[in-house]
Coordinates of C-alpha atoms and ligand atoms in Angstrom, one line a residue:
M1 CA 0.0 -0.2 -0.3
M2 CA 1.6 3.3 -1.1
Y3 CA 0.3 6.9 -0.5
K4 CA 0.2 9.6 -2.8
S5 CA -0.7 13.5 -2.8
S6 CA -4.3 14.9 -2.6
R7 CA -2.5 17.5 -5.5
G8 CA -0.9 15.0 -8.0
Y9 CA 3.1 15.2 -6.8
S10 CA 4.4 12.5 -9.0
E11 CA 6.0 10.1 -6.7
Q12 CA 4.6 7.8 -4.3
Y13 CA 5.4 7.1 -0.8
S14 CA 5.6 3.8 1.3
F15 CA 3.6 4.4 5.2
S16 CA 6.7 4.9 6.8
D17 CA 8.0 7.7 4.6
A18 CA 4.5 9.8 4.5
V19 CA 4.4 9.2 8.2
L20 CA 8.1 11.1 8.7
T21 CA 7.5 13.7 6.1
G22 CA 3.8 14.6 7.2
I23 CA 2.8 16.9 4.1
A24 CA 3.8 16.2 0.3
P25 CA 6.3 18.2 -1.2
D26 CA 3.5 20.2 -2.9
G27 CA 1.4 21.0 -0.3
G28 CA -0.6 18.2 -0.8
L29 CA -1.7 15.3 2.2
F30 CA -1.1 12.2 1.5
V31 CA -3.4 9.8 1.1
P32 CA -3.5 5.8 0.1
V33 CA -3.0 5.2 -3.3
E34 CA -5.9 2.2 -3.0
F35 CA -7.8 1.9 -0.2
P36 CA -8.3 -1.8 1.3
K37 CA -12.1 -2.9 1.3
F38 CA -13.4 -5.4 4.1
S39 CA -15.5 -8.2 3.5
A40 CA -18.4 -9.2 5.3
D41 CA -16.0 -12.3 6.4
D42 CA -13.9 -10.1 7.7
L43 CA -16.0 -8.2 9.9
N44 CA -17.4 -11.7 11.2
R45 CA -13.6 -12.4 12.0
F46 CA -13.2 -8.5 13.5
C47 CA -16.2 -8.7 15.7
N48 CA -14.9 -10.1 18.9
M49 CA -11.4 -9.0 18.4
S50 CA -10.1 -6.9 21.2
Y51 CA -8.7 -3.3 20.9
C52 CA -5.3 -4.0 20.1
E53 CA -6.3 -7.0 18.1
L54 CA -8.4 -5.4 15.8
A55 CA -6.2 -2.3 15.8
S56 CA -3.2 -4.4 14.3
E57 CA -5.4 -6.0 11.7
I58 CA -6.8 -2.7 10.4
F59 CA -3.4 -1.2 10.6
S60 CA -1.7 -4.2 8.2
A61 CA -3.8 -3.5 5.6
F62 CA -2.9 0.5 5.4
A63 CA 0.9 0.4 6.9
D64 CA 2.2 -3.0 4.3
D65 CA 5.8 -1.7 5.1
F66 CA 5.1 -3.2 9.2
T67 CA 5.5 -6.6 9.7
K68 CA 2.4 -7.6 11.9
E69 CA 5.0 -8.1 14.7
E70 CA 5.9 -4.7 15.0
L71 CA 2.5 -3.3 14.3
D72 CA 1.5 -5.3 17.4
A73 CA 4.0 -3.8 19.0
C74 CA 3.1 -0.7 18.2
V75 CA -0.8 -1.2 19.1
K76 CA 0.5 -2.6 22.6
N77 CA 3.1 0.1 23.8
A78 CA 0.4 2.6 22.7
Y79 CA -3.3 0.9 24.4
A80 CA -1.7 -2.0 26.5
D81 CA 1.3 -0.2 28.7
G82 CA -1.2 1.6 31.3
S83 CA -1.9 5.0 29.8
F84 CA -5.7 3.4 28.8
P85 CA -8.1 1.0 30.9
D86 CA -8.4 -2.5 29.6
E87 CA -11.1 -1.3 27.5
P88 CA -9.9 1.9 25.7
T89 CA -12.7 2.8 24.4
P90 CA -15.7 2.6 26.4
L91 CA -19.5 2.5 24.9
S92 CA -22.4 3.8 27.2
V93 CA -25.4 3.3 26.0
L94 CA -27.6 6.5 26.1
S95 CA -31.1 4.9 25.1
N96 CA -32.1 2.0 22.2
T97 CA -30.9 4.6 19.2
L98 CA -28.5 6.6 21.1
S99 CA -24.8 5.5 22.2
V100 CA -21.5 7.5 23.5
L101 CA -18.1 6.0 22.5
E102 CA -15.6 7.6 25.3
L103 CA -12.7 8.1 23.6
W104 CA -11.2 10.3 26.7
H105 CA -9.4 7.6 28.8
G106 CA -6.1 7.7 28.4
P107 CA -3.8 10.0 29.1
T108 CA -4.9 13.8 28.2
S109 CA -8.3 12.9 28.7
A110 CA -9.1 14.2 25.4
F111 CA -9.5 12.3 22.0
K112 CA -6.7 13.2 20.4
D113 CA -4.9 10.4 23.1
M114 CA -6.5 8.1 20.7
A115 CA -3.8 8.7 17.8
L116 CA -1.0 10.5 19.5
Q117 CA -0.4 8.1 21.6
I118 CA 0.8 5.4 18.5
L119 CA 1.6 8.0 16.1
P120 CA 5.4 8.1 18.0
E121 CA 5.4 4.0 18.0
F122 CA 4.9 4.5 14.2
M123 CA 7.5 7.1 14.2
S124 CA 10.2 5.1 16.0
V125 CA 9.6 2.0 13.9
A126 CA 9.9 4.3 10.3
I127 CA 12.9 6.0 11.2
K128 CA 14.7 2.8 11.3
K129 CA 13.4 1.4 8.1
S130 CA 13.9 5.0 6.3
K131 CA 16.6 5.9 4.2
K132 CA 15.3 8.9 4.3
H133 CA 15.8 10.3 8.1
N134 CA 17.3 9.7 10.9
K135 CA 15.8 11.2 14.0
I136 CA 13.0 13.7 13.7
A137 CA 12.6 16.4 15.9
I138 CA 8.8 17.5 16.1
L139 CA 7.6 20.5 17.0
T140 CA 4.4 22.2 18.4
A141 CA 2.5 25.2 18.6
T142 CA -0.6 24.0 20.4
S143 CA -3.9 26.4 22.1
G144 CA -4.0 23.8 24.3
D145 CA -5.1 20.1 23.8
T146 CA -2.6 18.7 21.1
G147 CA 0.4 20.2 23.1
K148 CA 0.0 18.2 25.9
A149 CA -1.3 15.0 24.1
A150 CA 1.9 14.8 22.1
L151 CA 4.2 15.2 25.0
A152 CA 2.5 12.3 26.9
G153 CA 2.9 10.6 23.4
F154 CA 6.2 11.3 22.1
K155 CA 7.3 11.2 25.4
D156 CA 10.9 9.0 26.2
A157 CA 10.2 8.0 22.1
E158 CA 13.4 6.1 20.4
N159 CA 15.0 9.0 18.1
V160 CA 12.3 11.5 18.6
K161 CA 12.5 14.3 20.8
I162 CA 9.4 17.1 21.0
L163 CA 9.2 20.6 21.7
V164 CA 6.1 22.4 22.2
F165 CA 5.4 26.3 22.6
Y166 CA 2.2 27.2 23.7
P167 CA 0.8 31.3 24.4
A168 CA 2.0 32.9 27.4
E169 CA -1.5 34.2 27.3
G170 CA -4.8 31.6 26.4
V171 CA -4.5 28.7 27.6
S172 CA -6.6 27.1 30.6
E173 CA -4.7 26.8 34.2
M174 CA -5.5 23.5 33.6
Q175 CA -4.2 22.8 30.1
K176 CA -0.7 25.2 31.2
T177 CA -0.7 23.0 34.4
Q178 CA -0.6 19.5 32.3
M179 CA 1.8 20.9 30.0
I180 CA 4.3 22.4 32.6
T181 CA 4.5 19.1 34.6
Q182 CA 5.3 16.9 32.0
E183 CA 8.0 14.4 32.6
G184 CA 10.2 13.0 30.1
G185 CA 14.1 13.1 28.6
N186 CA 13.6 13.6 25.4
L187 CA 11.1 17.0 25.9
S188 CA 10.3 20.4 26.2
V189 CA 8.0 23.5 26.6
V190 CA 8.6 26.5 26.3
A191 CA 5.8 29.6 26.6
V192 CA 5.3 32.2 24.1
R193 CA 5.0 35.9 24.7
G194 CA 1.4 36.6 22.3
N195 CA -1.0 34.5 21.4
F196 CA -1.8 30.9 20.0
D197 CA -1.8 32.9 16.2
D198 CA 2.3 34.5 17.2
A199 CA 3.0 30.8 18.4
Q200 CA 1.6 29.2 15.6
T201 CA 3.2 31.9 12.8
G202 CA 6.3 31.0 15.1
V203 CA 6.3 27.6 14.2
K204 CA 5.4 27.9 10.5
N205 CA 8.4 30.1 9.8
I206 CA 10.8 27.8 11.2
F207 CA 9.4 25.0 9.1
G208 CA 9.9 27.7 6.3
D209 CA 13.8 28.2 7.0
K210 CA 15.9 26.0 4.9
E211 CA 19.2 27.5 5.6
F212 CA 18.1 26.0 9.6
A213 CA 16.7 23.0 8.2
E214 CA 20.3 22.6 6.6
L215 CA 22.4 23.0 9.7
L216 CA 19.4 20.3 11.6
K217 CA 20.1 18.4 8.8
E218 CA 23.6 18.0 9.5
R219 CA 23.1 17.3 13.5
G220 CA 20.9 14.4 12.3
Y221 CA 17.5 16.0 12.7
T222 CA 14.7 16.1 10.5
L223 CA 11.6 18.7 11.5
S224 CA 8.2 17.1 12.0
S225 CA 4.6 18.1 12.9
A226 CA 3.0 15.6 15.3
N227 CA -0.2 17.7 13.5
S228 CA -3.5 16.0 12.6
I229 CA -3.2 16.1 9.0
N230 CA -0.4 13.7 9.4
I231 CA -1.7 10.2 8.3
G232 CA 0.3 8.4 10.9
R233 CA -2.4 10.4 12.9
L234 CA -5.6 9.7 10.6
L235 CA -5.6 5.8 10.1
P236 CA -5.2 5.0 14.4
Q237 CA -9.2 6.9 14.5
V238 CA -10.6 4.4 12.0
V239 CA -10.4 1.9 14.6
Y240 CA -12.8 3.2 17.1
Y241 CA -14.9 3.3 14.7
Y242 CA -15.3 -0.3 13.8
Y243 CA -15.1 -0.8 17.6
A244 CA -17.8 0.7 18.2
Y245 CA -19.9 -0.8 15.6
F246 CA -18.7 -4.3 17.3
A247 CA -19.5 -3.1 20.4
L248 CA -23.2 -2.1 19.3
V249 CA -23.8 -5.7 17.7
K250 CA -22.2 -7.2 20.7
N251 CA -24.5 -5.8 23.3
G252 CA -27.7 -6.9 20.9
K253 CA -28.1 -3.1 19.7
L254 CA -27.3 -3.8 16.0
N255 CA -27.2 -7.2 13.7
L256 CA -23.7 -7.5 12.4
G257 CA -24.0 -6.0 8.7
D258 CA -26.8 -3.6 9.8
K259 CA -26.0 -0.1 9.1
I260 CA -25.0 2.7 12.2
N261 CA -25.0 6.5 11.9
F262 CA -22.1 8.2 13.6
A263 CA -22.3 12.3 15.0
V264 CA -19.0 13.9 15.5
P265 CA -18.0 17.1 17.1
T266 CA -15.9 19.0 14.2
G267 CA -12.5 21.5 13.9
N268 CA -9.7 20.4 11.5
F269 CA -11.9 17.1 10.3
G270 CA -9.9 14.9 11.0
N271 CA -11.9 12.8 13.3
I272 CA -15.1 12.7 11.1
L273 CA -13.1 11.9 7.9
A274 CA -11.3 8.6 9.5
C275 CA -15.3 7.8 10.1
Y276 CA -16.0 8.5 6.2
Y277 CA -12.8 6.1 5.7
A278 CA -14.1 3.5 8.1
A279 CA -16.9 3.5 5.9
K280 CA -15.1 3.0 2.2
T281 CA -13.3 0.2 4.0
G282 CA -16.5 -2.0 4.5
L283 CA -18.0 -0.4 7.2
P284 CA -22.0 -0.1 7.4
V285 CA -22.8 3.1 7.9
N286 CA -25.5 5.0 7.1
R287 CA -24.7 9.2 7.8
I288 CA -22.2 10.7 9.2
V289 CA -23.8 14.0 11.1
C290 CA -21.3 16.6 11.2
A291 CA -21.5 18.6 14.2
T292 CA -19.9 22.4 14.5
N293 CA -20.1 25.5 17.1
D294 CA -20.4 28.6 15.7
N295 CA -17.8 28.8 14.0
N296 CA -19.8 26.7 11.6
V297 CA -17.4 27.6 8.4
V298 CA -17.6 23.1 7.4
S299 CA -21.6 22.8 8.1
D300 CA -22.0 25.4 5.8
F301 CA -19.4 24.1 3.1
L302 CA -21.7 21.1 3.4
T303 CA -25.4 22.4 3.3
T304 CA -24.1 25.1 1.1
G305 CA -21.1 23.9 -1.4
V306 CA -19.2 27.0 -0.4
Y307 CA -16.4 27.0 1.9
S308 CA -15.8 30.7 3.7
S309 CA -13.4 31.6 6.2
N310 CA -14.2 35.1 5.6
R311 CA -15.8 35.6 9.0
P312 CA -14.9 36.4 12.4
F313 CA -13.1 33.5 14.8
I314 CA -15.0 33.2 17.4
L315 CA -13.9 32.1 21.3
T316 CA -16.0 29.6 22.3
I317 CA -17.1 26.9 25.1
S318 CA -15.7 24.3 22.9
P319 CA -12.1 25.8 22.4
A320 CA -11.3 22.7 20.0
M321 CA -13.6 23.0 17.4
D322 CA -12.7 26.8 17.3
I323 CA -11.1 26.8 13.8
L324 CA -11.7 28.3 10.3
I325 CA -9.0 26.1 8.3
S326 CA -10.3 23.0 7.9
S327 CA -7.2 20.9 7.1
N328 CA -8.6 17.6 6.6
L329 CA -11.9 18.2 4.3
E330 CA -8.7 18.4 1.3
R331 CA -9.0 14.9 1.6
L332 CA -13.0 14.7 1.5
L333 CA -12.5 16.5 -1.5
Y334 CA -9.8 14.5 -3.2
D335 CA -12.0 11.4 -2.6
V336 CA -15.5 12.5 -3.3
S337 CA -14.2 14.3 -6.8
G338 CA -13.2 11.2 -8.1
E339 CA -9.6 11.8 -6.7
D340 CA -9.1 15.3 -9.0
S341 CA -6.1 16.9 -7.6
D342 CA -6.0 19.5 -10.4
L343 CA -9.3 20.5 -8.9
V344 CA -8.1 20.4 -5.1
S345 CA -5.5 22.5 -5.9
R346 CA -7.3 25.3 -7.4
L347 CA -9.7 25.0 -4.4
Q348 CA -6.6 25.3 -2.1
Q349 CA -5.4 28.2 -4.0
D350 CA -8.9 29.9 -4.2
L351 CA -8.6 29.6 0.0
K352 CA -5.5 31.1 0.4
A353 CA -5.9 33.9 -2.0
N354 CA -9.2 35.3 -0.8
G355 CA -10.2 32.9 1.5
V356 CA -13.5 31.4 0.1
Y357 CA -14.1 28.7 -2.3
S358 CA -16.6 26.5 -3.8
V359 CA -18.0 23.4 -5.7
D360 CA -20.5 22.5 -8.4
K361 CA -23.9 21.1 -7.6
E362 CA -22.6 17.6 -8.3
L363 CA -19.7 17.4 -6.2
S364 CA -21.8 19.0 -3.3
D365 CA -24.6 16.5 -3.8
N366 CA -22.1 13.6 -3.7
I367 CA -20.8 14.8 -0.5
G368 CA -24.6 14.9 1.1
K369 CA -25.0 11.4 -0.1
Y370 CA -22.1 10.5 2.9
F371 CA -23.2 14.0 5.6
W372 CA -25.8 15.7 7.2
S373 CA -24.4 18.5 9.2
S374 CA -26.0 21.6 11.7
T375 CA -24.9 23.8 13.9
S376 CA -24.7 24.0 17.7
N377 CA -24.5 27.5 19.5
Q378 CA -23.0 28.3 22.7
N379 CA -26.9 28.5 24.5
E380 CA -27.9 25.1 23.0
C381 CA -24.8 23.5 23.6
R382 CA -25.3 24.3 28.0
K383 CA -29.2 23.5 27.4
T384 CA -27.1 19.7 26.1
I385 CA -25.0 19.9 29.0
K386 CA -27.9 20.2 30.9
S387 CA -30.7 17.8 29.4
I388 CA -28.2 14.5 28.9
H389 CA -27.7 14.8 32.7
Q390 CA -31.3 14.8 33.6
E391 CA -32.3 12.5 31.1
F392 CA -30.0 10.3 31.3
N393 CA -27.7 10.6 34.6
Y394 CA -24.6 11.8 32.2
L395 CA -22.2 14.0 31.9
V396 CA -20.6 15.9 28.3
D397 CA -18.1 18.2 28.2
P398 CA -19.0 20.8 25.5
H399 CA -17.7 19.6 22.2
T400 CA -19.5 16.4 22.8
A401 CA -22.6 18.0 23.6
V402 CA -22.5 19.8 20.4
G403 CA -22.2 16.5 18.9
I404 CA -25.2 15.4 20.4
D405 CA -27.3 18.6 20.2
V406 CA -26.7 18.3 16.4
Y407 CA -27.4 14.3 16.2
D408 CA -30.8 15.2 17.8
K409 CA -31.2 18.3 15.3
Y410 CA -31.0 15.5 12.4
V411 CA -33.4 13.2 13.9
I412 CA -36.0 15.6 14.2
S413 CA -35.2 17.2 10.3
T414 CA -35.2 13.3 8.9
G415 CA -37.0 11.0 11.2
D416 CA -34.3 8.7 10.5
T417 CA -34.1 6.4 13.8
T418 CA -30.8 4.3 12.7
P419 CA -28.8 3.4 15.9
A420 CA -26.4 5.9 16.5
V421 CA -23.2 6.4 18.1
A422 CA -22.1 9.9 19.3
V423 CA -18.5 10.5 19.5
S424 CA -17.4 11.8 23.3
T425 CA -13.8 13.8 22.3
A426 CA -13.4 14.9 26.1
S427 CA -13.8 14.1 29.8
P428 CA -16.2 16.3 31.5
F429 CA -13.7 17.2 33.6
K430 CA -11.5 18.5 30.8
F431 CA -13.6 21.3 30.8
N432 CA -15.6 21.5 34.3
K433 CA -16.0 25.1 34.4
T434 CA -18.1 25.3 31.6
V435 CA -19.8 22.0 32.4
A436 CA -20.1 23.4 36.2
E437 CA -21.8 26.3 34.7
S438 CA -23.9 24.9 32.7
L439 CA -25.2 21.9 35.5
F440 CA -25.6 24.5 38.5
G441 CA -25.4 27.9 37.4
E442 CA -22.6 30.5 37.3
D443 CA -22.7 31.3 40.3
S444 CA -21.4 27.3 41.6
V445 CA -17.9 28.6 40.0
E446 CA -17.6 31.9 40.9
N447 CA -14.3 32.7 42.5
K448 CA -13.6 29.4 42.3
N449 CA -9.9 28.1 40.8
E450 CA -10.2 25.0 38.1
F451 CA -8.9 23.0 40.8
E452 CA -11.8 23.4 43.1
I453 CA -14.3 23.1 40.5
L454 CA -13.3 19.7 39.5
E455 CA -13.5 19.2 43.4
E456 CA -16.9 20.9 43.3
L457 CA -18.1 19.1 40.1
S458 CA -17.3 15.5 41.5
E459 CA -18.8 16.0 44.7
K460 CA -22.0 17.1 43.1
T461 CA -22.7 14.4 40.5
G462 CA -20.9 11.1 42.3
W463 CA -18.3 11.2 38.6
E464 CA -15.1 10.4 39.8
I465 CA -12.4 12.7 38.6
P466 CA -9.9 11.3 35.8
V467 CA -6.6 10.3 37.2
P468 CA -4.2 12.4 34.9
L469 CA -6.6 15.5 36.1
R470 CA -6.3 14.3 40.1
D471 CA -3.4 16.1 42.0
L472 CA -2.0 18.0 39.0
D473 CA -2.3 21.4 41.2
K474 CA 0.5 19.4 43.0
K475 CA 2.9 18.3 40.8
P476 CA 6.4 19.7 40.7
V477 CA 6.3 22.2 37.5
L478 CA 9.5 20.8 35.4
H479 CA 9.0 23.6 32.4
K480 CA 9.5 27.2 33.2
R481 CA 10.9 28.9 29.7
I482 CA 9.6 31.9 28.4
C483 CA 10.1 33.4 25.5
N484 CA 9.5 36.1 22.0
V485 CA 7.9 35.3 18.7
S486 CA 11.9 36.5 17.6
D487 CA 13.5 34.0 19.5
M488 CA 11.6 31.0 19.1
K489 CA 14.4 29.8 16.4
N490 CA 16.8 29.9 19.3
E491 CA 14.8 28.0 21.6
V492 CA 14.5 25.0 18.8
D493 CA 18.4 25.8 17.9
E494 CA 19.6 25.2 21.8
F495 CA 16.9 22.2 22.4
L496 CA 18.7 20.1 19.2
Q497 CA 22.6 20.8 20.1
Ligands
PLP1 C1 -9.4 18.1 18.4 C2 -11.1 17.9 19.2 C3 -11.7 18.0 18.5 C4 -12.2 18.7 16.7 O1 -11.5 17.1 16.2 P1 -11.0 17.5 14.7 O2 -10.0 15.9 14.2 O3 -10.1 18.1 14.8 O4 -12.3 17.5 13.8 C5 -13.5 18.1 19.3 N1 -13.4 17.7 20.5 C6 -12.0 17.8 21.1 C7 -11.9 17.7 22.5 C8 -11.1 17.8 20.7 O5 -9.9 18.0 21.2

């Protein structure tokens, strides 16, 4: 199985090289040259597998330059080394038609762990196979969640170092504490004076600095990124859609072969694209419900065929979905246009030049066969957190609430009662302030810090605080560096001496 660029670059890449390279030389995203297709017999065989067995089966179809032993080891190190419970992605059944797939039982209590726990394993094996790279340095600018998940994943990975920049103003107390207490011998965390855009631009400039790249190359390092356009982050997300389906079969809500719906809270379109890839490789999916918050650029595109990022950026209570450029959409466009790389290149150029592109009706209709989309605003989101708690005695974080609210809108709009799974992307405790406010009113959190609110939420609901978030404020601070945007390159230089 080889990988190629969504923008037509001629060379094909092995899985190893695609993972290490991150983005194709023409700026396109790596996509499989041909998708594997699992048969009814395969599904039958997969149905009773453990999460690790299933993951290894699915990866072997996508990463055929890895041996089965290598894949088994990657999977075991990621999901069965104590960083997840025995059941990594539990399914909570709320009703006959709606279940919730909890993807937040990893080391940082959010779903990015599902991919970022295994990406470093893939990279370590890939480096040994690759003739192009020998040591990798991961640089990441984070608005909060990705940074911690990347640090936890890459901690002590062989032949990999990681440096995370976060905006000194602009991450929550909890997120900051999670990062600056991170242990590990191959990593560093640095605050940047400025906001997320400043940090992000600083990192992009370092990636674009050819002279600096040469200098690092002499030291044996290739710069790479851990963001969600890496194919090695996308594939691990395909696994849990299969796993959720089989969980519903096992508990009698579905017969093998029946169709299922998924609802996915969407930002950069990575998680939901993995659902589409699951459908494409043989999972019986009826509809994929794409849920957006007030930054509803993707939802507008899926319903009108016009993508326009020319709109105000709104800071919301579901910050991981606050995004106006949704990178992984490019892979969907490539696929639904019949792999038209000229079209994809043109659309991405339009986006870059004018902040907008549009597709014709045929393509738009094609997308509509798979996807349905709508928005949940902040008020609706808070109401959903509260109503889910009242109705089911179940706690959801704001991102998950957006997904469930939009799923409800889907059912009202279409009458479709196909059994559905809503994907839960973060622990309610990770966004405890919003959850507590929604359940108990604004007064309940007044004058309390995030750690006090954790305790309060736990006491009032009887839910346990996840281990990774417990006692965080008592851990020693290990990373105290702070720099100006103009010094970021020096920080990298020093870190990679
Ligand atoms: C990243 C993130 C999302 C959005 O996922 P995409 O793959 O970017 O669409 C949703 N919820 C949470 C909690 C996240 O961290």
